[in-house]
Amino acid sequence: MKPRYLISMLLWTTAAVAAAPPSAPRPATTASSAARADTSYIDAHGTAHVTRVVPVPKTVSAEAQAMLAGRLSDASSNDSIAQQREATDAWQAGAAKVLLKRYPVTVTSTRIADVPVRVVTPPTMPESHRGYVLMNVHGGGFVVDSGSLTESIPLAHTLKVRVVSVLYPLSPEHPFPAALDAAVRVYATLLKTYRADHIVIYGSSAGAVLTGEIAVALKQRHLPQPAALGVFSGFGDFSRAGDSMALFGLNGLSGPLQPHRSGVPLIPEYVGKTDPRDPLLSPLFADLHGLPPTLFITSTRDLLLSGTTLLERAFRRDGVPTRLVVFEALPHTFWNNPNLPESREALATMATFFRTHLRLDRR
């Protein structure tokens, strides 16, 4: 089985943050590099390759400008999901090696509530921090693990708090609500050891979507909410594609140029037979009153910019204390690139928000 459009774009942009794929025989047709002469052409198969010119802005760091200037192909991936998983695992292993040099931690594997997890522990942890934990639900389009290490290592080291990253069952083998149920089981088990107000749940991309779903599920199941949530480049509506998804695709900022078909749910492999407007699947349609303070982070070239901001507004309308941070010009989950000053700023923003709501600064 080959990954569909949104999955392809999510995986494309995540990997592209760290490294560009090999260049094609002809010039790549993305808008990531500086304005240039028209290199449009029609290939031997009759496909038109149209040059789009969105220049690299000078409003970001030199490191970000260099990343954005890379030429990245619009071509759709022909890799199977198995191949995508193999490639993503290799990418994350390499990224983790880089991160561990900068943010030393210990990573162990175990199971909680019969769900595989990674436990990321800082080398030094104040005694007063031992009663706190962050629960990460990783990104990866619901089909791969593109963040259980990269999303957990920096925060565990920075906050000096243990992180439990949930390796939830992946689609298409396990459609909704398998991942959600697994994550809720892990959280419910953590509650036997940690107070709810000593826990934070967060995730990027697919993990950001799951974070919203988990909060709604906890409310429906009458389980206590955590101290805070982190929704980083996500969305809360599987029934409709946001404006940024189409806009950024047309401008070469989101990978394969394929329009989302109206009437087809986003990521159907994950949605399965569930109504895309089910409030447990799509929190945009849920009653969000009583959810904990939530940090939303996105960026102006994030294909999920619309999804993130729409969900933040829904949270805010229902009285949830929110903070929305939008970074200039950067792509989907740019914080996976540890070399960007903006990534370090995003990490500091996450750490400060979580520290404040866990009240670690008072311990």
Coordinates of C-alpha atoms in Angstrom, one line a residue:
M1 CA 0.0 0.0 0.0
K2 CA 1.3 3.5 -0.9
P3 CA 0.7 6.5 1.4
R4 CA -2.0 8.9 0.3
Y5 CA -1.7 12.7 -0.3
L6 CA -1.7 14.2 3.2
I7 CA 0.5 11.4 4.6
S8 CA 3.0 11.9 1.8
M9 CA 3.1 15.6 2.5
L10 CA 3.5 15.2 6.2
L11 CA 6.3 12.7 5.8
W12 CA 7.9 14.8 3.0
T13 CA 8.0 18.0 5.0
T14 CA 9.3 16.3 8.1
A15 CA 12.2 14.7 6.3
A16 CA 12.8 17.8 4.2
V17 CA 13.5 19.8 7.4
A18 CA 16.6 17.8 8.0
A19 CA 17.8 16.9 4.6
A20 CA 16.8 17.4 1.0
P21 CA 16.2 14.3 -1.3
P22 CA 18.6 13.7 -4.2
S23 CA 18.2 16.2 -7.0
A24 CA 16.3 15.2 -10.1
P25 CA 17.8 15.2 -13.6
R26 CA 15.9 18.4 -14.3
P27 CA 15.6 21.4 -12.0
A28 CA 13.3 20.8 -9.1
T29 CA 10.2 22.8 -9.2
T30 CA 9.7 24.2 -5.7
A31 CA 9.2 27.6 -4.4
S32 CA 11.8 27.2 -1.6
S33 CA 14.7 28.8 -3.3
A34 CA 15.3 32.4 -4.3
A35 CA 13.5 34.0 -7.2
R36 CA 15.1 32.8 -10.5
A37 CA 14.5 32.6 -14.2
D38 CA 11.7 30.5 -15.5
T39 CA 12.8 26.8 -15.8
S40 CA 9.4 25.4 -16.7
Y41 CA 9.4 22.4 -19.0
I42 CA 7.2 19.4 -20.2
D43 CA 8.8 16.1 -19.6
A44 CA 8.8 13.0 -21.8
H45 CA 5.6 11.8 -20.2
G46 CA 3.7 15.0 -21.0
T47 CA 3.8 16.3 -17.4
A48 CA 4.3 20.1 -17.1
H49 CA 6.9 21.2 -14.5
V50 CA 6.1 24.8 -13.7
T51 CA 8.6 27.0 -11.9
R52 CA 7.2 28.7 -8.9
V53 CA 9.1 31.5 -7.3
V54 CA 8.6 32.3 -3.7
P55 CA 11.9 33.9 -2.6
V56 CA 13.6 33.0 0.6
P57 CA 12.7 35.7 3.2
K58 CA 15.4 37.6 5.0
T59 CA 13.3 37.7 8.1
V60 CA 14.5 34.3 9.4
S61 CA 17.9 33.2 10.6
A62 CA 20.8 32.5 8.2
E63 CA 20.5 28.8 9.0
A64 CA 16.8 28.8 8.2
Q65 CA 17.5 30.7 4.9
A66 CA 19.9 28.0 3.9
M67 CA 17.4 25.3 4.6
L68 CA 14.6 27.1 2.7
A69 CA 16.9 27.6 -0.2
G70 CA 17.2 23.9 -0.9
R71 CA 15.7 22.6 -4.1
L72 CA 13.1 19.9 -3.2
S73 CA 11.1 17.9 -5.7
D74 CA 7.4 18.1 -6.0
A75 CA 7.2 14.5 -7.2
S76 CA 5.0 12.1 -5.4
S77 CA 6.6 9.2 -3.6
N78 CA 6.2 5.7 -4.9
D79 CA 7.5 4.2 -1.7
S80 CA 5.2 1.7 0.1
I81 CA 4.3 2.4 3.7
A82 CA 6.8 -0.3 4.7
Q83 CA 9.5 1.6 2.8
Q84 CA 8.4 4.8 4.3
R85 CA 8.7 3.3 7.8
E86 CA 12.1 1.9 7.1
A87 CA 13.4 5.3 5.8
T88 CA 11.8 7.2 8.7
D89 CA 13.3 4.9 11.3
A90 CA 16.7 5.4 9.7
W91 CA 16.3 9.1 9.6
Q92 CA 15.1 9.3 13.2
A93 CA 18.0 7.1 14.4
G94 CA 20.5 9.5 12.8
A95 CA 18.7 12.5 14.1
A96 CA 18.7 11.0 17.6
K97 CA 22.5 10.6 17.6
V98 CA 22.9 14.3 16.8
L99 CA 20.4 15.3 19.5
L100 CA 22.0 13.0 22.2
K101 CA 25.3 14.8 21.8
R102 CA 23.5 18.1 22.5
Y103 CA 20.9 16.9 24.9
P104 CA 22.3 13.9 26.8
V105 CA 19.6 11.6 28.1
T106 CA 19.0 7.9 28.6
V107 CA 16.5 6.1 26.4
T108 CA 14.9 2.8 27.4
S109 CA 12.1 0.7 25.9
T110 CA 9.4 -0.9 28.0
R111 CA 5.6 -1.4 28.0
I112 CA 2.9 0.4 29.9
A113 CA -0.6 -1.1 29.9
D114 CA 0.7 -3.5 27.3
V115 CA 1.6 -0.6 24.9
P116 CA 5.2 -0.2 23.8
V117 CA 6.8 3.1 25.0
R118 CA 10.1 4.8 25.1
V119 CA 11.2 6.3 28.4
V120 CA 13.5 9.3 28.1
T121 CA 15.3 10.2 31.3
P122 CA 17.6 13.1 31.9
P123 CA 21.0 12.3 33.4
T124 CA 20.4 14.6 36.4
M125 CA 16.9 15.1 37.7
P126 CA 16.1 17.0 40.9
E127 CA 14.4 15.0 43.5
S128 CA 11.5 17.4 43.3
H129 CA 11.0 16.6 39.6
R130 CA 10.7 12.8 40.1
G131 CA 6.9 13.1 40.6
Y132 CA 6.4 14.7 37.2
V133 CA 6.2 13.2 33.7
L134 CA 5.6 14.4 30.1
M135 CA 3.6 12.0 27.8
N136 CA 4.6 12.4 24.2
V137 CA 2.5 11.1 21.2
H138 CA 4.7 11.2 18.2
G139 CA 4.2 12.5 14.7
G140 CA 4.4 10.6 11.5
G141 CA 1.1 10.8 9.6
F142 CA -0.3 8.0 11.8
V143 CA 1.6 5.5 9.6
V144 CA 5.3 5.9 10.8
D145 CA 7.1 7.0 14.0
S146 CA 8.9 10.3 13.0
G147 CA 9.2 11.8 16.5
S148 CA 9.3 9.5 19.6
L149 CA 13.0 10.4 19.9
T150 CA 13.3 13.8 18.3
E151 CA 10.3 15.2 20.1
S152 CA 11.3 13.8 23.5
I153 CA 15.0 14.0 23.9
P154 CA 15.3 17.9 23.9
L155 CA 12.4 18.4 26.3
A156 CA 13.5 15.7 28.8
H157 CA 17.0 17.3 29.0
T158 CA 15.8 20.9 29.1
L159 CA 13.1 20.4 31.7
K160 CA 15.0 17.7 33.7
V161 CA 11.7 15.7 33.6
R162 CA 11.1 12.1 32.4
V163 CA 9.3 11.8 29.1
V164 CA 7.2 8.7 28.2
S165 CA 6.7 8.5 24.4
V166 CA 3.8 6.3 23.4
L167 CA 4.5 3.9 20.4
Y168 CA 0.8 3.7 19.5
P169 CA -0.5 1.2 16.9
L170 CA -0.1 2.6 13.4
S171 CA -2.6 2.8 10.5
P172 CA -3.6 1.4 8.0
E173 CA -3.3 -1.8 10.0
H174 CA -4.9 -0.2 13.1
P175 CA -7.3 2.6 12.1
F176 CA -9.1 4.9 14.6
P177 CA -9.6 4.5 17.6
A178 CA -6.7 2.1 18.1
A179 CA -4.0 4.8 18.6
L180 CA -6.2 6.9 20.8
D181 CA -7.2 3.9 23.0
A182 CA -3.6 2.9 23.4
A183 CA -2.6 6.4 24.5
V184 CA -5.5 6.7 26.9
R185 CA -4.5 3.4 28.5
V186 CA -0.9 4.6 29.0
Y187 CA -2.2 7.9 30.5
A188 CA -4.6 6.0 32.9
T189 CA -1.7 3.9 34.0
L190 CA 0.5 6.9 34.6
L191 CA -2.2 8.3 36.9
K192 CA -1.5 5.4 39.3
T193 CA 2.0 6.9 39.8
Y194 CA 1.6 10.6 39.0
R195 CA -0.9 13.2 39.9
A196 CA -2.8 14.5 36.9
D197 CA -1.6 18.0 37.5
H198 CA 2.0 16.7 37.3
I199 CA 1.5 15.4 33.8
V200 CA 1.7 17.1 30.4
I201 CA 0.5 15.6 27.1
Y202 CA 2.0 16.9 23.9
G203 CA 2.8 15.9 20.3
S204 CA 3.7 17.2 16.8
S205 CA 1.8 16.7 13.6
A206 CA -0.2 13.4 13.9
G207 CA 0.7 13.5 17.6
A208 CA -0.7 17.0 17.9
V209 CA -4.0 15.6 16.4
L210 CA -3.9 12.7 18.9
T211 CA -3.2 15.1 21.8
G212 CA -6.5 16.9 21.1
E213 CA -8.3 13.5 20.7
I214 CA -6.9 12.3 24.0
A215 CA -8.1 15.4 25.9
V216 CA -11.6 14.9 24.5
A217 CA -11.5 11.2 25.4
L218 CA -10.4 11.9 28.9
K219 CA -13.4 14.3 29.3
Q220 CA -15.8 11.8 27.9
R221 CA -14.4 9.0 30.1
H222 CA -14.4 11.2 33.3
L223 CA -10.6 10.9 33.7
P224 CA -8.7 13.9 35.2
Q225 CA -7.1 16.3 32.7
P226 CA -3.3 16.8 32.7
A227 CA -1.7 20.1 33.8
A228 CA -1.3 21.2 30.2
L229 CA -1.4 20.2 26.5
G230 CA 1.0 20.9 23.6
V231 CA -0.5 20.9 20.1
F232 CA 2.3 21.5 17.7
S233 CA 1.4 21.7 14.0
G234 CA -1.8 19.7 14.1
F235 CA -5.5 20.0 13.2
G236 CA -8.9 18.9 14.6
D237 CA -11.1 18.3 11.6
F238 CA -10.8 15.2 9.4
S239 CA -13.7 16.2 7.2
R240 CA -12.2 19.3 5.6
A241 CA -8.8 20.5 4.4
G242 CA -7.7 23.9 5.5
D243 CA -6.7 26.7 3.2
S244 CA -3.0 26.3 4.0
M245 CA -2.9 22.8 2.7
A246 CA -3.9 23.8 -0.8
L247 CA -2.2 27.1 -0.8
F248 CA 1.2 25.8 0.2
G249 CA 1.0 22.8 -2.2
L250 CA 0.4 25.2 -5.1
N251 CA 3.4 27.2 -4.1
G252 CA 5.7 24.2 -3.7
L253 CA 6.1 24.4 0.0
S254 CA 4.4 21.1 1.0
G255 CA 5.8 18.4 -1.2
P256 CA 3.7 16.5 -3.8
L257 CA 1.3 18.8 -5.7
Q258 CA -1.9 16.8 -5.4
P259 CA -5.2 18.5 -4.5
H260 CA -7.3 17.1 -1.7
R261 CA -10.5 15.6 -3.0
S262 CA -13.7 17.1 -1.6
G263 CA -15.8 14.6 0.3
V264 CA -12.9 12.3 1.1
P265 CA -11.7 12.5 4.7
L266 CA -8.2 13.5 5.5
I267 CA -5.9 10.4 6.1
P268 CA -8.7 7.8 5.3
E269 CA -6.3 5.1 6.4
Y270 CA -6.5 6.5 9.9
V271 CA -10.2 7.5 9.9
G272 CA -11.3 4.1 8.8
K273 CA -15.1 3.7 9.0
T274 CA -15.5 6.5 11.6
D275 CA -17.6 9.6 10.7
P276 CA -15.0 12.3 10.0
R277 CA -17.0 14.7 12.0
D278 CA -17.1 12.4 15.1
P279 CA -16.1 14.7 17.9
L280 CA -13.7 12.1 19.4
L281 CA -11.9 11.8 16.0
S282 CA -12.2 15.5 15.1
P283 CA -12.1 17.7 18.3
L284 CA -13.1 20.8 16.4
F285 CA -16.7 19.4 16.8
A286 CA -16.3 18.5 20.5
D287 CA -17.3 20.3 23.6
L288 CA -13.9 21.5 24.7
H289 CA -15.0 23.3 28.0
G290 CA -12.8 22.3 30.9
L291 CA -9.7 21.3 28.9
P292 CA -6.3 22.4 30.4
P293 CA -4.2 25.3 29.2
T294 CA -2.9 24.5 25.7
L295 CA 0.1 25.7 23.7
F296 CA -0.3 25.7 20.0
I297 CA 2.8 26.1 17.7
T298 CA 2.8 26.4 13.9
S299 CA 4.6 28.4 11.2
T300 CA 3.7 30.4 8.1
R301 CA 4.9 27.6 5.6
D302 CA 3.3 24.8 7.6
L303 CA 0.7 22.9 5.6
L304 CA -1.2 22.5 8.8
L305 CA -1.2 26.3 9.7
S306 CA -4.9 26.5 9.0
G307 CA -5.6 23.3 11.0
T308 CA -3.6 24.5 14.0
T309 CA -5.1 28.0 14.1
L310 CA -8.7 26.7 13.6
L311 CA -8.3 24.3 16.5
E312 CA -6.8 27.0 18.7
R313 CA -9.8 29.2 18.1
A314 CA -12.2 26.3 18.9
F315 CA -10.3 25.8 22.2
R316 CA -10.4 29.5 23.0
R317 CA -14.1 29.8 22.1
D318 CA -14.9 27.1 24.7
G319 CA -12.9 29.0 27.4
V320 CA -9.7 27.0 27.3
P321 CA -6.6 29.1 28.2
T322 CA -4.5 29.0 25.0
R323 CA -1.3 30.4 23.6
L324 CA -0.7 30.4 19.9
V325 CA 2.9 30.9 18.6
V326 CA 3.4 31.2 14.8
F327 CA 6.9 31.2 13.4
E328 CA 7.9 33.1 10.3
A329 CA 8.5 31.2 7.0
L330 CA 9.3 27.8 8.4
P331 CA 7.8 24.5 7.3
H332 CA 5.9 21.8 9.0
T333 CA 7.5 20.6 12.3
F334 CA 10.6 22.7 11.6
W335 CA 11.8 22.1 15.2
N336 CA 13.0 18.6 14.1
N337 CA 16.0 20.4 12.7
P338 CA 18.2 21.1 15.8
N339 CA 20.5 23.4 13.9
L340 CA 18.0 26.2 13.5
P341 CA 18.0 29.1 16.1
E342 CA 14.2 29.0 15.6
S343 CA 14.1 25.4 16.7
R344 CA 15.9 26.3 19.9
E345 CA 13.4 29.1 20.4
A346 CA 10.5 26.7 19.9
L347 CA 12.0 24.3 22.4
A348 CA 12.4 27.1 24.9
T349 CA 8.8 28.2 24.3
M350 CA 7.5 24.6 24.9
A351 CA 9.7 24.2 28.0
T352 CA 8.6 27.5 29.5
F353 CA 4.9 26.7 29.0
F354 CA 5.2 23.3 30.5
R355 CA 7.4 24.4 33.4
T356 CA 4.9 27.1 34.2
H357 CA 1.8 24.9 34.2
L358 CA 3.6 22.0 36.0
R359 CA 4.7 24.7 38.5
L360 CA 8.3 23.4 38.3
D361 CA 9.6 26.9 38.9
R362 CA 8.1 26.7 42.4
R363 CA 9.8 23.5 43.3

